Short mmCIF file of N, CA and C in Angstrom, two decimals:
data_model
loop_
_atom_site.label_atom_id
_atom_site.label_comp_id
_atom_site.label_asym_id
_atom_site.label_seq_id
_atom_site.Cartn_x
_atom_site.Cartn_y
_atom_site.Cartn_z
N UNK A 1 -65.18 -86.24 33.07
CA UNK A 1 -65.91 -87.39 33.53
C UNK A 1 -64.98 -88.46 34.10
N UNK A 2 -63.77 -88.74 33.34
CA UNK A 2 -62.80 -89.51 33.70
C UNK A 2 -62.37 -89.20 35.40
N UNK A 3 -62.09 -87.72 35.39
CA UNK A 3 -61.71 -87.44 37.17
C UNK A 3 -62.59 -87.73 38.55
N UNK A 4 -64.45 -87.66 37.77
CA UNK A 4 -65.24 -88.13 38.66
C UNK A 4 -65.26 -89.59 38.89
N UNK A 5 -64.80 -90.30 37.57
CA UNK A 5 -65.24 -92.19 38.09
C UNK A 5 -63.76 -92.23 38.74
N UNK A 6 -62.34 -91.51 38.60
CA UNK A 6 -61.43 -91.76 39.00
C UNK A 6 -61.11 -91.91 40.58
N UNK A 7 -61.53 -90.54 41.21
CA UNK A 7 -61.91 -90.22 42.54
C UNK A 7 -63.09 -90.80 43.35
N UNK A 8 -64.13 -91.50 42.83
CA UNK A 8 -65.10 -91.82 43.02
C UNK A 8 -64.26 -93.44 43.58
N UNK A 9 -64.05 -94.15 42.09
CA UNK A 9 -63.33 -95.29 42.71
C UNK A 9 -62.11 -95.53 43.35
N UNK A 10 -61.23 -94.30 43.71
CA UNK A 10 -60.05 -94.38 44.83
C UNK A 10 -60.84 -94.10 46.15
N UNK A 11 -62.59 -93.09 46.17
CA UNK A 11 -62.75 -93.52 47.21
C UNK A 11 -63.33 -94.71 48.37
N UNK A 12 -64.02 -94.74 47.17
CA UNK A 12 -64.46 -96.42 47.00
C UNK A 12 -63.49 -97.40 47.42
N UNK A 13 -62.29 -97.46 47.05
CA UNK A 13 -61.49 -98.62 47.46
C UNK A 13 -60.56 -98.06 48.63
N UNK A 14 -60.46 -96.70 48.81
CA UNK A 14 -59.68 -96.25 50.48
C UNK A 14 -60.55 -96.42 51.78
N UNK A 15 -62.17 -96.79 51.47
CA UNK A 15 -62.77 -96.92 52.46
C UNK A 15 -63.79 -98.11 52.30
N UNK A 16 -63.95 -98.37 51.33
CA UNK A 16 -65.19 -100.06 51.54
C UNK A 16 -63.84 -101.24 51.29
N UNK A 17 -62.98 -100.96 51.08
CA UNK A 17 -61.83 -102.92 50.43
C UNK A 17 -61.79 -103.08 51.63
N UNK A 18 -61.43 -102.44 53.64
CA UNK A 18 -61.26 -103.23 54.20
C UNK A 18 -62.63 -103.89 55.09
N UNK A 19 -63.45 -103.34 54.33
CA UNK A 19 -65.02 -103.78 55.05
C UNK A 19 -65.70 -104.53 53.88
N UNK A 20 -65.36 -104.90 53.09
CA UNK A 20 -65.50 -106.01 51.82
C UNK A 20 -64.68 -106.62 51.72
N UNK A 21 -63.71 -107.42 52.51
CA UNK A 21 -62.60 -108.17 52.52
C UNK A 21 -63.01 -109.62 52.73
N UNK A 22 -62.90 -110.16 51.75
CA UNK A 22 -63.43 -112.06 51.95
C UNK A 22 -62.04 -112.69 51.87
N UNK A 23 -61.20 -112.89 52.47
CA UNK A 23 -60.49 -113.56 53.00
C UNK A 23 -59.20 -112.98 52.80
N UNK A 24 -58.62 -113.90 51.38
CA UNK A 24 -57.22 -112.67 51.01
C UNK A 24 -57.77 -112.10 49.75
N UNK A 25 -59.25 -112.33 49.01
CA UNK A 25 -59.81 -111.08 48.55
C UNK A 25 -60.21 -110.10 48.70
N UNK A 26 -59.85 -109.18 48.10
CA UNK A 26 -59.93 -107.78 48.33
C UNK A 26 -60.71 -106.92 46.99
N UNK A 27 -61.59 -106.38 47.02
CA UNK A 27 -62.71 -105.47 45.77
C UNK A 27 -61.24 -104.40 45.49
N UNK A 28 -61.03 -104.25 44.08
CA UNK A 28 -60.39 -103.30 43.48
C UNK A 28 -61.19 -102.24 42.40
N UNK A 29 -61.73 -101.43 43.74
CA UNK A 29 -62.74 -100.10 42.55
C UNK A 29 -61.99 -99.92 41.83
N UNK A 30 -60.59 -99.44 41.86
CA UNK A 30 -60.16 -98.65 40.97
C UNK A 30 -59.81 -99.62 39.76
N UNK A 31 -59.54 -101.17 39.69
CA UNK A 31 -59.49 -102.24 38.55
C UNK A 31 -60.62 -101.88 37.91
N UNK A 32 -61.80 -101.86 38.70
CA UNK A 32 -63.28 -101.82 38.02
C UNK A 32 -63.02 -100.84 36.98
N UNK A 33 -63.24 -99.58 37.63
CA UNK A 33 -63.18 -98.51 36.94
C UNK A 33 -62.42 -98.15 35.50
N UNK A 34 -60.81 -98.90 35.80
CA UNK A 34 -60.18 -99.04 34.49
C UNK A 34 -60.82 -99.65 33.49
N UNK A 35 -61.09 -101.08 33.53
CA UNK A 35 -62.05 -101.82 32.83
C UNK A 35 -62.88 -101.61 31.98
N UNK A 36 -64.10 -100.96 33.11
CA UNK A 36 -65.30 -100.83 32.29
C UNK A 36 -65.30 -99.44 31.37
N UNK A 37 -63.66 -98.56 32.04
CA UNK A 37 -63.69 -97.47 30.90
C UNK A 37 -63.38 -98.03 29.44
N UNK A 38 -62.40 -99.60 29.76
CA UNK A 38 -61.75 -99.41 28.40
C UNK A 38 -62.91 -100.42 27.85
N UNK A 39 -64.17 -101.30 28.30
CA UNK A 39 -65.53 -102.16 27.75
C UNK A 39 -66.46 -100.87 26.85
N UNK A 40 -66.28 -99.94 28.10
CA UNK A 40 -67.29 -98.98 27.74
C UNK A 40 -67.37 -97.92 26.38
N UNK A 41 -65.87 -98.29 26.48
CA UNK A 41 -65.63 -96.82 25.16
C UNK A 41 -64.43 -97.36 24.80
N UNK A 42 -64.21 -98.48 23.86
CA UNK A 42 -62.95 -99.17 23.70
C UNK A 42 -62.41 -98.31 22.61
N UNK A 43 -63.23 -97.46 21.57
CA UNK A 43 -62.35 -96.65 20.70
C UNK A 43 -61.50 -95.69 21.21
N UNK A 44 -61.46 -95.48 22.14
CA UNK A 44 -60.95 -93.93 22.61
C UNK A 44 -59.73 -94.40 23.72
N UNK A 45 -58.38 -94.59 23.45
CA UNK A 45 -57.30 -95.21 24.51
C UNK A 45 -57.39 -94.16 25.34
N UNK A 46 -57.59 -94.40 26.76
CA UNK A 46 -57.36 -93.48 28.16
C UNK A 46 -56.14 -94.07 28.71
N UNK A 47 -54.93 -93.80 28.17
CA UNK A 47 -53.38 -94.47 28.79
C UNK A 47 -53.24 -93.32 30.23
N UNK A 48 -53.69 -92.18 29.95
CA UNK A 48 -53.12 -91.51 31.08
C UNK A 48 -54.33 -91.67 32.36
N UNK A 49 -55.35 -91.85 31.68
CA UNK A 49 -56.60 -92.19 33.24
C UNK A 49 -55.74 -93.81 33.37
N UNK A 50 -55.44 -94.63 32.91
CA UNK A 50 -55.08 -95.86 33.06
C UNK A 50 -53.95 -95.54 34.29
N UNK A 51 -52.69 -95.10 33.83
CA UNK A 51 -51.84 -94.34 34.23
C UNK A 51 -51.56 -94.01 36.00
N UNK A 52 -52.48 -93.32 35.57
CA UNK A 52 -52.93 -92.25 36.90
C UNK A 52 -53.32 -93.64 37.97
N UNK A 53 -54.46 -94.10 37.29
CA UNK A 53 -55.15 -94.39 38.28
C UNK A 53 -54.38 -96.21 38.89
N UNK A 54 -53.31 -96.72 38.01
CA UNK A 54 -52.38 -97.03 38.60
C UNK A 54 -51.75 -96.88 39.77
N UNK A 55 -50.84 -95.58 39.18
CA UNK A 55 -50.30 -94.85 40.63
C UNK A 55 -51.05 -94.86 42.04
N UNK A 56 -52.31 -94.41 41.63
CA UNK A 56 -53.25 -94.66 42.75
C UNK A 56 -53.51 -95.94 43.59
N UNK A 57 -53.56 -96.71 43.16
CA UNK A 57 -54.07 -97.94 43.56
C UNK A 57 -52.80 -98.33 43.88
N UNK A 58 -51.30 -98.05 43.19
CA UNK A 58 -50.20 -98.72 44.26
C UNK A 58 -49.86 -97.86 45.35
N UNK A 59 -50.52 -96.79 45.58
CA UNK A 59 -50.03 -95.40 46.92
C UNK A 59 -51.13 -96.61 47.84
N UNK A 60 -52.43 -96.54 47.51
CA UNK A 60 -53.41 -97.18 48.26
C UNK A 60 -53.03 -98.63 48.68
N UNK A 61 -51.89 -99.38 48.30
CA UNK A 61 -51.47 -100.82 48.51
C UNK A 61 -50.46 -101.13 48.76
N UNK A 62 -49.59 -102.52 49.02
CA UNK A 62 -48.72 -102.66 49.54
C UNK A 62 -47.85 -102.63 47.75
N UNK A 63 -48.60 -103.00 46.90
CA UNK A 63 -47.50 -103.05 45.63
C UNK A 63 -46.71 -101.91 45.50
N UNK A 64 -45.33 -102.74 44.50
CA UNK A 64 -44.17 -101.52 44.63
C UNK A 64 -45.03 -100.71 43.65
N UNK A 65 -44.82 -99.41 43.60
CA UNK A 65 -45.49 -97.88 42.80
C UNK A 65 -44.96 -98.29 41.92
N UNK A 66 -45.44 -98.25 40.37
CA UNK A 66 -45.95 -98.68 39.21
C UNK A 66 -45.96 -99.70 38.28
N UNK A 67 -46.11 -101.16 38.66
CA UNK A 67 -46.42 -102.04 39.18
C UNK A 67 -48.03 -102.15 38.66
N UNK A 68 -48.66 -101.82 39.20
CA UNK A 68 -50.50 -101.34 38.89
C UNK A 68 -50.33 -101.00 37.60
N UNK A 69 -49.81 -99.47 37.41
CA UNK A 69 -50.08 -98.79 36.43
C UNK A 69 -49.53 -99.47 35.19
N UNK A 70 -48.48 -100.34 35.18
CA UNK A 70 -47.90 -100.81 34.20
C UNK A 70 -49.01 -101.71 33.90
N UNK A 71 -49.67 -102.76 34.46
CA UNK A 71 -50.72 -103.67 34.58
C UNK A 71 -51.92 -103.37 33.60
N UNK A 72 -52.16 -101.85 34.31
CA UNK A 72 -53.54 -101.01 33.40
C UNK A 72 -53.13 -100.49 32.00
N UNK A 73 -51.92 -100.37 32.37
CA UNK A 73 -51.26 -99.54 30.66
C UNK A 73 -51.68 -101.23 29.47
N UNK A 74 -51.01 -102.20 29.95
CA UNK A 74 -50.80 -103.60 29.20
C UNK A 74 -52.21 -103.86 29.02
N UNK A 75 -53.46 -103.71 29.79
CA UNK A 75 -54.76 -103.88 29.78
C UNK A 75 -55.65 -102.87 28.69
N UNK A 76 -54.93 -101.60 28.76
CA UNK A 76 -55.84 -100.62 27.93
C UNK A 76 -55.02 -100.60 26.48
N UNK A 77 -53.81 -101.35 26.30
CA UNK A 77 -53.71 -101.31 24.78
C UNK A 77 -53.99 -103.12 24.44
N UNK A 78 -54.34 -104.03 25.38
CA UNK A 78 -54.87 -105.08 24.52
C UNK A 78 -56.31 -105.43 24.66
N UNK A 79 -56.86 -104.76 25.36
CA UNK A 79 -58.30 -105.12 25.68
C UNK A 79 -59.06 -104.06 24.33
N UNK A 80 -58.95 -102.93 24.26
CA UNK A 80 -59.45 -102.82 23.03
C UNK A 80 -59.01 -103.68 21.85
N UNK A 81 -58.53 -103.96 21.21
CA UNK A 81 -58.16 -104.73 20.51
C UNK A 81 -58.87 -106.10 20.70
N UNK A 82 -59.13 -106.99 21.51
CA UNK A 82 -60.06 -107.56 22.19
C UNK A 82 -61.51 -107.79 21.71
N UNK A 83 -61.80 -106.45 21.99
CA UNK A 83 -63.10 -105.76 21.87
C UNK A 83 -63.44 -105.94 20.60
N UNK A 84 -62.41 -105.35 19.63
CA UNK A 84 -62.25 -104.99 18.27
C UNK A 84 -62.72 -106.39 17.46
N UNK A 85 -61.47 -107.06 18.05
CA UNK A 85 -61.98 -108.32 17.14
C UNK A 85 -62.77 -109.33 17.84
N UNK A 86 -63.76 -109.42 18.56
CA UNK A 86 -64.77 -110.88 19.20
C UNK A 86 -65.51 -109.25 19.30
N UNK A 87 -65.80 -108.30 19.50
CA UNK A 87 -67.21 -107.78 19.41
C UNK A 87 -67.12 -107.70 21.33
N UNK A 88 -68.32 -106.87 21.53
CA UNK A 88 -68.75 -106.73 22.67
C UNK A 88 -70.67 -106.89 22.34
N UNK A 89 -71.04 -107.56 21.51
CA UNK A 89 -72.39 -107.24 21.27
C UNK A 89 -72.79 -108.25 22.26
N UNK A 90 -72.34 -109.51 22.80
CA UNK A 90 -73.16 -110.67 23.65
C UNK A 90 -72.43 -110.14 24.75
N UNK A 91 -73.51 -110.43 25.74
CA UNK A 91 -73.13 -110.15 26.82
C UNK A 91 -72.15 -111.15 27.77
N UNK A 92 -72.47 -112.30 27.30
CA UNK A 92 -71.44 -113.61 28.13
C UNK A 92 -70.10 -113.13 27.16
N UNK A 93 -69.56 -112.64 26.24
CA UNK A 93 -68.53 -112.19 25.74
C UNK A 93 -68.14 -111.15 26.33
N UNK A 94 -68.65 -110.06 26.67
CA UNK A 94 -68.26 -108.78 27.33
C UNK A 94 -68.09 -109.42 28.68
N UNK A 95 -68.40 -110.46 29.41
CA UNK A 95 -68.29 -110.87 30.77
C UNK A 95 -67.00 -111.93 30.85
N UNK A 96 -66.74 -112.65 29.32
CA UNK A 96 -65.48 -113.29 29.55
C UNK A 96 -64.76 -112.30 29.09
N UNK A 97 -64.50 -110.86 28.17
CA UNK A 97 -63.36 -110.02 27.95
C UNK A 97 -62.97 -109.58 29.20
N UNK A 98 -64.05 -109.10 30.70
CA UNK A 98 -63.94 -108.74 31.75
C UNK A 98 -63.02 -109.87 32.57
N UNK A 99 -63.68 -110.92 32.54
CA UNK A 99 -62.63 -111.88 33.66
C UNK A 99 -61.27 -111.86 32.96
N UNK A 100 -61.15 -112.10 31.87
CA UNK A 100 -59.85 -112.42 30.79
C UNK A 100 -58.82 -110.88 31.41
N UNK A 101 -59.07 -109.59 31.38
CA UNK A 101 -58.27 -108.54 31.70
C UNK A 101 -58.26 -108.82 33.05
N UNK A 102 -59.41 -109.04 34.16
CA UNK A 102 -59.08 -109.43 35.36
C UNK A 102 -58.39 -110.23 36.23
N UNK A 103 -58.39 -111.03 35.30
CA UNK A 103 -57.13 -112.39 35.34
C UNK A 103 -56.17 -112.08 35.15
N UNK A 104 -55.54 -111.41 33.41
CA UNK A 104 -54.23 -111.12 33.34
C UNK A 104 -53.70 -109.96 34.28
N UNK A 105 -54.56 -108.93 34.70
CA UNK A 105 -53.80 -108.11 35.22
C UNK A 105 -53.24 -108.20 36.55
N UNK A 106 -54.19 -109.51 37.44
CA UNK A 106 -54.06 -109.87 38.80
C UNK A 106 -52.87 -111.09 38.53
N UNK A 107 -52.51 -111.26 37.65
CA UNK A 107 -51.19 -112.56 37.29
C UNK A 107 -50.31 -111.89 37.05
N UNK A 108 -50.36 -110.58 36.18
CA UNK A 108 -49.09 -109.44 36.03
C UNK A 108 -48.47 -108.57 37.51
N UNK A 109 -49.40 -108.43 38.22
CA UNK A 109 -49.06 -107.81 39.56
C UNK A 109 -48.91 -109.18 40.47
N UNK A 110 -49.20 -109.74 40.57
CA UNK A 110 -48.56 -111.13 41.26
C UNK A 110 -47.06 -111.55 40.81
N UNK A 111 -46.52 -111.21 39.52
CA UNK A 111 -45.46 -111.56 38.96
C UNK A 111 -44.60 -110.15 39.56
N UNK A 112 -44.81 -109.31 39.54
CA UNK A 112 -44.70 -108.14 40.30
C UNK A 112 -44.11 -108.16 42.10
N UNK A 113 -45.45 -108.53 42.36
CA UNK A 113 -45.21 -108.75 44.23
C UNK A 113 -44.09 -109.47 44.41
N UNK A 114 -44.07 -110.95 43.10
CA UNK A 114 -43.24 -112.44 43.48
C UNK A 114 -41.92 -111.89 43.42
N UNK A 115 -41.73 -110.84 42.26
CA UNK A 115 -40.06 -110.19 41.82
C UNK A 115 -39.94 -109.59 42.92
N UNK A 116 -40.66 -108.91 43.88
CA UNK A 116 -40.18 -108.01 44.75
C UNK A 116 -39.86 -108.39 46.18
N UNK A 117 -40.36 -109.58 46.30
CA UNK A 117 -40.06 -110.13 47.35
C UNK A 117 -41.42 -110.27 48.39
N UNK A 118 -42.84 -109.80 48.39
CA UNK A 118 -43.48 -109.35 49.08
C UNK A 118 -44.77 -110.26 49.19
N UNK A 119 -44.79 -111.38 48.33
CA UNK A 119 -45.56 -112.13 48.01
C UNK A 119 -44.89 -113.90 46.68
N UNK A 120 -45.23 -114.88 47.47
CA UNK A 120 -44.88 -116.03 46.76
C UNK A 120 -45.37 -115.61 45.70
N UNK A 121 -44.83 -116.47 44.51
CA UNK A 121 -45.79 -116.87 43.46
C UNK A 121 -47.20 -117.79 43.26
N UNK A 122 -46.55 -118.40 43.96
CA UNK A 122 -47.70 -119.72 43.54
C UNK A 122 -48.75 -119.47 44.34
N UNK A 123 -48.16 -119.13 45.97
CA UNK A 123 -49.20 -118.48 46.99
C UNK A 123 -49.72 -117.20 46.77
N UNK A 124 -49.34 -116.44 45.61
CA UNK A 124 -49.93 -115.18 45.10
C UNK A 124 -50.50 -115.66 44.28
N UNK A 125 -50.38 -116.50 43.48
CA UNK A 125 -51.86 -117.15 42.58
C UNK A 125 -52.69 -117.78 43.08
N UNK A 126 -52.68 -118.61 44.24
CA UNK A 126 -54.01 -119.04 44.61
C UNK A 126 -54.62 -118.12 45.38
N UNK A 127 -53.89 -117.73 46.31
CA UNK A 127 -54.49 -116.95 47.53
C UNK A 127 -54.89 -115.39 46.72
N UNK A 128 -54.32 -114.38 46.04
CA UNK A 128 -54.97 -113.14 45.98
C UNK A 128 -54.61 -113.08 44.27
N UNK A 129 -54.25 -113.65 43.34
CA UNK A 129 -54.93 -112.97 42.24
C UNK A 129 -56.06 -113.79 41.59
N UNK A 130 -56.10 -115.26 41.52
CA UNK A 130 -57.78 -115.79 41.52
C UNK A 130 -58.59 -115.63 42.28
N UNK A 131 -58.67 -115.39 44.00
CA UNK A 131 -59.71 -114.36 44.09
C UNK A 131 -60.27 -113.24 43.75
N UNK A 132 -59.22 -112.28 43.69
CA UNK A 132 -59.82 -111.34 43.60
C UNK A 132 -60.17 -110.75 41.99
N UNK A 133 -59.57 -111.85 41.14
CA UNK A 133 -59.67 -111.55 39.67
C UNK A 133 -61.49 -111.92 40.06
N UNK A 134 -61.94 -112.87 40.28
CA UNK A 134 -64.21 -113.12 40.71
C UNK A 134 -63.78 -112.14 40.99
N UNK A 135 -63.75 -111.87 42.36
CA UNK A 135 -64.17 -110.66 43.16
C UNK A 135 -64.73 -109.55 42.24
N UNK A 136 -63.04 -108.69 41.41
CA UNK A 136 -62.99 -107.92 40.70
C UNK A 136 -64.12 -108.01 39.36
N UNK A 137 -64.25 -109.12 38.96
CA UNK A 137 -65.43 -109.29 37.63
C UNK A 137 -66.53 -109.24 38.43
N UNK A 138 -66.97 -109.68 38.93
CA UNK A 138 -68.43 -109.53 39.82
C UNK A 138 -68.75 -108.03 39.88
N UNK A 139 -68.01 -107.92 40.77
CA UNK A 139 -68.14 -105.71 40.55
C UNK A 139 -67.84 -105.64 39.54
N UNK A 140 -67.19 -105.73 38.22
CA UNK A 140 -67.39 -105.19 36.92
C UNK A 140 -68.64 -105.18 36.32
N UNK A 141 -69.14 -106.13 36.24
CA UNK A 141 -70.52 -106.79 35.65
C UNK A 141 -71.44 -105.98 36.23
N UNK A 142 -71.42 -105.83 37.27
CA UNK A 142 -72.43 -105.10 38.12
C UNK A 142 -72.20 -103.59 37.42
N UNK A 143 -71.17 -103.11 37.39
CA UNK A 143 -71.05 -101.92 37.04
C UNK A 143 -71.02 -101.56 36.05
N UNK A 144 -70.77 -102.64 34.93
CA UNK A 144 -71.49 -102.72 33.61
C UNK A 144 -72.86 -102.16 32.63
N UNK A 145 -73.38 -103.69 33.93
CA UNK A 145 -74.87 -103.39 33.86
C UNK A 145 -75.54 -102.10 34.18
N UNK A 146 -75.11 -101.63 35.32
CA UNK A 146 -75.48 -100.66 35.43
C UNK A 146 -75.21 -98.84 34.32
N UNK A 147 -74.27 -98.99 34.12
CA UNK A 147 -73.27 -98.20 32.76
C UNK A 147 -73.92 -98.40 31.86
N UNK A 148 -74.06 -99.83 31.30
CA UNK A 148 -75.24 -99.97 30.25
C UNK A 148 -76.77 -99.61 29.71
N UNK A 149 -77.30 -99.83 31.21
CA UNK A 149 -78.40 -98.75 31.34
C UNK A 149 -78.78 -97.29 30.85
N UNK A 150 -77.86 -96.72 31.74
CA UNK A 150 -77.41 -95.39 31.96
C UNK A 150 -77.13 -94.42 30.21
N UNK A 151 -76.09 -95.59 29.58
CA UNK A 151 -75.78 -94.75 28.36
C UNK A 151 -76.60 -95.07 27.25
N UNK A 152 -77.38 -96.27 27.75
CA UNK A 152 -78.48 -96.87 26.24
C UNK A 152 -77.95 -97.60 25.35
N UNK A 153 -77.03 -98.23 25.63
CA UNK A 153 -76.29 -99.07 25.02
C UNK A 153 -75.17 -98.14 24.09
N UNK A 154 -74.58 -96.90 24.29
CA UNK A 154 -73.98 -96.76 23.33
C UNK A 154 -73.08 -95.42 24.09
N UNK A 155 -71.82 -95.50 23.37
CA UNK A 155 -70.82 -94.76 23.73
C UNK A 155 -71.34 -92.82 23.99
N UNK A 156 -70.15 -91.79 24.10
CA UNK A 156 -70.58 -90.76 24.54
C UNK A 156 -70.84 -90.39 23.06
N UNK A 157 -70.31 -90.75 22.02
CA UNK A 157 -70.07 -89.90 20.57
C UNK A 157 -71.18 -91.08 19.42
N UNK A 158 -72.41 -92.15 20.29
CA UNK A 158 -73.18 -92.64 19.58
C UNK A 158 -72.79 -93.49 18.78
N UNK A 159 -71.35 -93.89 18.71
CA UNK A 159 -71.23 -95.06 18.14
C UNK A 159 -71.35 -96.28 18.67
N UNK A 160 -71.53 -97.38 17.98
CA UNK A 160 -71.79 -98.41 18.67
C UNK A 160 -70.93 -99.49 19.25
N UNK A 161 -70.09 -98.44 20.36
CA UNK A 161 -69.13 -99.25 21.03
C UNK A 161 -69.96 -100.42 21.90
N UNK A 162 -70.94 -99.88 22.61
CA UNK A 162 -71.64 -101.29 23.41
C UNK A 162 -72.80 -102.00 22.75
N UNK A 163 -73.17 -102.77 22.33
CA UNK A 163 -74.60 -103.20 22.52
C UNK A 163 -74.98 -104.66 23.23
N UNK A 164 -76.00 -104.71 23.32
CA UNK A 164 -76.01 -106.08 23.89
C UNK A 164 -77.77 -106.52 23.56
N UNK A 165 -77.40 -106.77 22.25
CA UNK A 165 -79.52 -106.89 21.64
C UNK A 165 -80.22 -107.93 22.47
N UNK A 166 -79.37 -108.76 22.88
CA UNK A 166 -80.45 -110.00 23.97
C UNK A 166 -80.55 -109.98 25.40
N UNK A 167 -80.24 -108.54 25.80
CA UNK A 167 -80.47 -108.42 27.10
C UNK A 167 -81.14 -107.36 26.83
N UNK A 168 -82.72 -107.03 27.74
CA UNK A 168 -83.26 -106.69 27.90
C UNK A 168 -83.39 -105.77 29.40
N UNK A 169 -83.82 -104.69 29.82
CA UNK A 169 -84.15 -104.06 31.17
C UNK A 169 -85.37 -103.56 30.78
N UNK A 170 -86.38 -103.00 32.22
CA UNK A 170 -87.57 -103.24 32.77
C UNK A 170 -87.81 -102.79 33.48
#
């Protein structure tokens, strides 16, 4: 399942980021995808889908190659933990754990670009990692919601990694 959302969102971001481009934001499927694997099923560490799909996203970008992946690795061992302790049961909590990894990881690859020469700092924080950290939560949420649907509020093995009792669908 991991190889279908993997490929799904490298294709997603090799062909819709430059036709969804709002200025120096740019949609990162493949951020999404990390994310809502580690919201969705926070018991279960995916370091090597994290990993992988790193690599990917720096072949697909100007960042130096692993760079990303280091980003997603730092994201999938503190965001569960995260999870663990504040819960994912409210949904405005599962939407600030989302901006909170979207933030740090777009400030870790900005610290990244700034070391490498390829991007300011300060002009890499205003201009492309607070955009696209919205950007990136907006499509999370969305893809959330939708994920949420889909599994019934609850992980592949029925535990109760997601719930969200005050949101309702219809």
């Amino acid at each position: 399942m991991l190889a279908i959302i993997g490929t799904v969102a490298a294709v997603l971001q090799l062909l819709l980021t430059p036709a969804l481009t709002f200025g120096d934001a740019t949609p990162g499927f493949i951020a999404v995808a990390v994310v809502i694997t580690i919201v969705m099923f926070p018991d279960e560490p995916h370091y090597v889908f994290a990993f992988v799909m790193g690599i990917v996203a720096d072949l697909l970008s100007q960042s130096p190659v692993g760079a990303t992946a280091f980003c997603f690795l730092a994201c999938m061992f503190l965001l569960p933990k995260a999870v663990e302790v504040l819960g994912n049961d409210n949904f405005i909590m599962t939407i600030v754990m989302i901006f909170a990894a979207m933030i740090a990881m777009e400030l870790m690859l900005c610290v990244f670009l700034a070391a490498s020469g390829i991007l300011g700092f300060i002009d890499g924080i205003v201009h492309v990692a607070l955009p696209c950290a919205v950007y990136d939560t907006i499509l999370a949420v969305l893809v959330y919601l939708v994920c949420f649907r889909f599994t019934r509020g609850h992980t592949h093995r029925g535990t109760s990694g997601v719930t969200m009792s005050n949101v309702r669908f219809h």
